[in-house]
Amino acid sequence: MMNVEKIRADFPILKRTVNGKPLVYFDNAATSQTPQIVIDTIVDYYSNYNANIHRGVHTLSQEATDKYEEARIKIQHHFNAKNAYEIILTSGTTHSINMVASGFASLLKKDDEIIVSALEHHSNIVPWQMLCEKTGAILKVIPMLENGSLDMKVYHNLINEKTKLVFCNHVSNALGTINPIEEIIETAHKFNAAVLIDGAQATPHIKPDVQALNVDFYVASAHKLCGPTGVGLLYSKQEWLEKLPPYQGGGEMIDTVTFEKTTYAGLPHKFEAGTPNICGGIAFGAAIDYMNSIGFDSIAAYEEALLKYGTEELLKIEGVKIFGTTAKKTAVISFNVGTIHPYDIGTILDKLGIAVRTGHHCAQPIMDFYKIPGTIRASFSFYNTKEEIDIFITALKRAVNMFS
């Protein structure tokens, strides 16, 4: 049983007020809050062993290198990658996706096909469109259904021997839908197609096992997992990392350099050009330790209860329409109230100390499907409470009444 009050005490920001009201933070799908232990890790790095990593013979460099590589191993174990060098540390999910898209530019040819789902964040749409423009490959889309799930029958009809890549998010950031990635991966592999799963929205709620999934690429961001911004990961099977060319040239990713020829470093350094976000990587490891100390089974059960309670209370308000009603979803409620613009509701809620996200959530195709400009998105985390949901519901009613 989680001690939520004890957990909340770990997050200093939850003690602050906004516009004279206690902060109610329901924008966790955009970024999670950061516990004190992760903040302390960041301060400790800059206070005690701030130095560039790898190749330095002095003590600070060696200490920083050890901490950074220890964090990589923590991430490896968390995602159950076979090898630590299959974990590439990046600036985040978007960077990770672009690395793979760039690498495949040399592997695809005209009329090859790639498949993406209709539920994607723009960062898992635009790079593939750019890739198609470069290579002449054809982009196909798995359509969505009214309840916010994917039309898997169409997926099975779309995929064929020309399919080289399939991309799908594990969880929709706009709707909270948990996609059937096991089926997507298994089907793609029957046609020898590679699969990239965008785990940015899943990893705060689900502990993925990349070996059990047999996924080719899995990407995520630390800032969704109680870690800092500006750092994330690309997991890739070793065979793909060896096959893909480097994403960037520079220091760290080389073996030897002459003006006649350069040879590249081994994994993972081949894909980690330049000075990385050293502090961010170390803090990412600390954040994973923190969340595992709570336990992802406990997190999932608690957030499921919050989702159920929040959904029930919202539906008691006249005019509320929830988008994304599939049974398998994370603690995200995307909704509108009548014809009131989401931005107007969000602005009033902010005046009352409540942080929600409004707009298209970088998922315009989803909003186009529903023929709406955007939604109000309340997203819960394990440090939120039912009492906060009650405050949110009261404030929402107040906001709605202002437009009636």
XYZ file of N, CA and C in Angstrom, residues 75 79 86-88 90 92-101 120 123-124 128 167-171 195-204 208 210 213 215-222 224-225 231-236 284:
165
model
N 19.531 2.152 -16.259
C 18.523 2.246 -17.319
C 18.420 0.917 -18.062
N 14.863 -1.320 -18.212
C 14.175 -1.685 -19.451
C 14.495 -3.119 -19.888
N 23.410 -1.122 -25.631
C 22.191 -0.965 -26.432
C 21.355 0.221 -25.951
N 21.782 0.868 -24.876
C 21.134 2.076 -24.365
C 21.951 3.289 -24.819
N 21.377 4.073 -25.719
C 21.993 5.312 -26.190
C 21.334 6.454 -25.423
N 20.304 10.178 -25.000
C 19.973 11.239 -25.949
C 19.421 12.448 -25.183
N 16.313 13.267 -25.430
C 14.905 12.980 -25.180
C 14.295 12.161 -26.302
N 13.006 11.919 -26.191
C 12.297 11.067 -27.146
C 12.409 11.583 -28.571
N 12.220 12.877 -28.760
C 12.265 13.444 -30.111
C 13.631 13.221 -30.749
N 14.677 13.472 -30.002
C 16.044 13.235 -30.478
C 16.217 11.763 -30.856
N 15.725 10.869 -30.005
C 15.876 9.433 -30.251
C 15.183 9.007 -31.540
N 13.977 9.505 -31.759
C 13.233 9.163 -32.973
C 13.962 9.666 -34.210
N 14.447 10.900 -34.127
C 15.155 11.474 -35.275
C 16.447 10.735 -35.590
N 17.099 10.187 -34.577
C 18.300 9.388 -34.808
C 17.984 8.172 -35.665
N 16.884 7.502 -35.330
C 16.504 6.305 -36.097
C 16.066 6.694 -37.509
N 15.264 7.745 -37.622
C 14.805 8.189 -38.940
C 15.988 8.566 -39.830
N -0.379 9.219 -33.058
C 0.969 9.663 -32.720
C 1.076 11.132 -32.341
N 6.045 14.332 -32.971
C 7.447 13.905 -33.050
C 7.579 12.498 -33.606
N 6.478 11.755 -33.665
C 6.517 10.431 -34.288
C 5.726 10.412 -35.597
N 9.158 10.925 -39.957
C 8.909 9.887 -40.973
C 8.445 10.507 -42.279
N 5.891 2.276 -36.796
C 6.078 3.175 -35.663
C 4.761 3.350 -34.930
N 4.817 3.282 -33.614
C 3.590 3.416 -32.834
C 3.947 3.851 -31.422
N 3.113 4.689 -30.821
C 3.369 4.978 -29.409
C 2.795 3.867 -28.534
N 3.437 3.634 -27.441
C 2.972 2.637 -26.467
C 1.676 3.122 -25.833
N 1.652 4.427 -25.526
C 0.477 5.079 -24.943
C 0.280 6.420 -25.638
N 10.451 -2.324 -35.860
C 9.423 -1.594 -35.110
C 10.082 -0.635 -34.126
N 9.623 0.620 -34.140
C 10.000 1.593 -33.119
C 8.777 1.914 -32.276
N 8.917 1.791 -30.964
C 7.839 2.135 -30.045
C 8.230 3.391 -29.277
N 7.350 4.392 -29.350
C 7.522 5.632 -28.597
C 6.946 5.403 -27.200
N 7.838 5.275 -26.218
C 7.408 4.970 -24.856
C 7.326 6.175 -23.943
N 7.363 7.383 -24.499
C 7.399 8.581 -23.657
C 6.252 8.618 -22.652
N 5.036 8.282 -23.116
C 3.872 8.374 -22.233
C 3.623 7.091 -21.436
N 4.227 6.003 -21.851
C 4.006 4.733 -21.158
C 4.887 4.582 -19.938
N 6.148 5.023 -20.065
C 7.138 4.686 -19.042
C 6.852 5.257 -17.648
N 6.072 6.337 -17.486
C 5.730 6.744 -16.117
C 4.772 5.778 -15.424
N 8.503 -1.277 -19.138
C 8.594 -2.116 -20.334
C 9.785 -3.072 -20.263
N 12.041 -4.723 -22.867
C 12.298 -4.657 -24.303
C 12.662 -6.021 -24.892
N 9.318 -7.895 -25.217
C 8.569 -7.307 -26.333
C 9.199 -7.673 -27.680
N 11.198 -5.832 -29.245
C 11.094 -4.606 -30.037
C 12.476 -4.217 -30.557
N 12.495 -3.611 -31.733
C 13.769 -3.203 -32.342
C 14.289 -1.896 -31.758
N 13.373 -0.940 -31.543
C 13.732 0.355 -30.978
C 12.671 0.763 -29.957
N 13.111 1.310 -28.840
C 12.175 1.835 -27.838
C 12.767 3.142 -27.321
N 11.954 4.196 -27.275
C 12.450 5.519 -26.901
C 11.630 6.087 -25.751
N 12.276 6.932 -24.935
C 11.586 7.529 -23.789
C 12.366 8.755 -23.315
N 11.724 9.535 -22.432
C 12.319 10.759 -21.884
C 12.350 10.698 -20.366
N 13.432 11.211 -19.786
C 13.574 11.202 -18.327
C 12.549 12.095 -17.643
N 9.529 12.612 -18.026
C 8.224 12.001 -17.758
C 8.316 11.039 -16.568
N 9.554 10.719 -16.166
C 9.821 9.690 -15.156
C 10.432 10.293 -13.896
N 17.128 14.977 -21.358
C 17.812 13.686 -21.414
C 16.775 12.586 -21.624
N 17.157 11.576 -22.388
C 16.273 10.453 -22.663
C 17.085 9.294 -23.181
N 16.397 8.326 -23.755
C 17.132 7.155 -24.221
C 16.584 6.650 -25.545
N 17.477 6.033 -26.267
C 17.132 5.191 -27.407
C 17.634 3.795 -27.079
N 16.703 2.864 -26.902
C 17.105 1.454 -26.850
C 17.048 0.923 -28.270
N 18.061 0.190 -28.654
C 18.052 -0.468 -29.957
C 18.755 -1.801 -29.836
N 18.885 10.916 -14.285
C 17.938 9.958 -14.866
C 18.034 8.629 -14.101
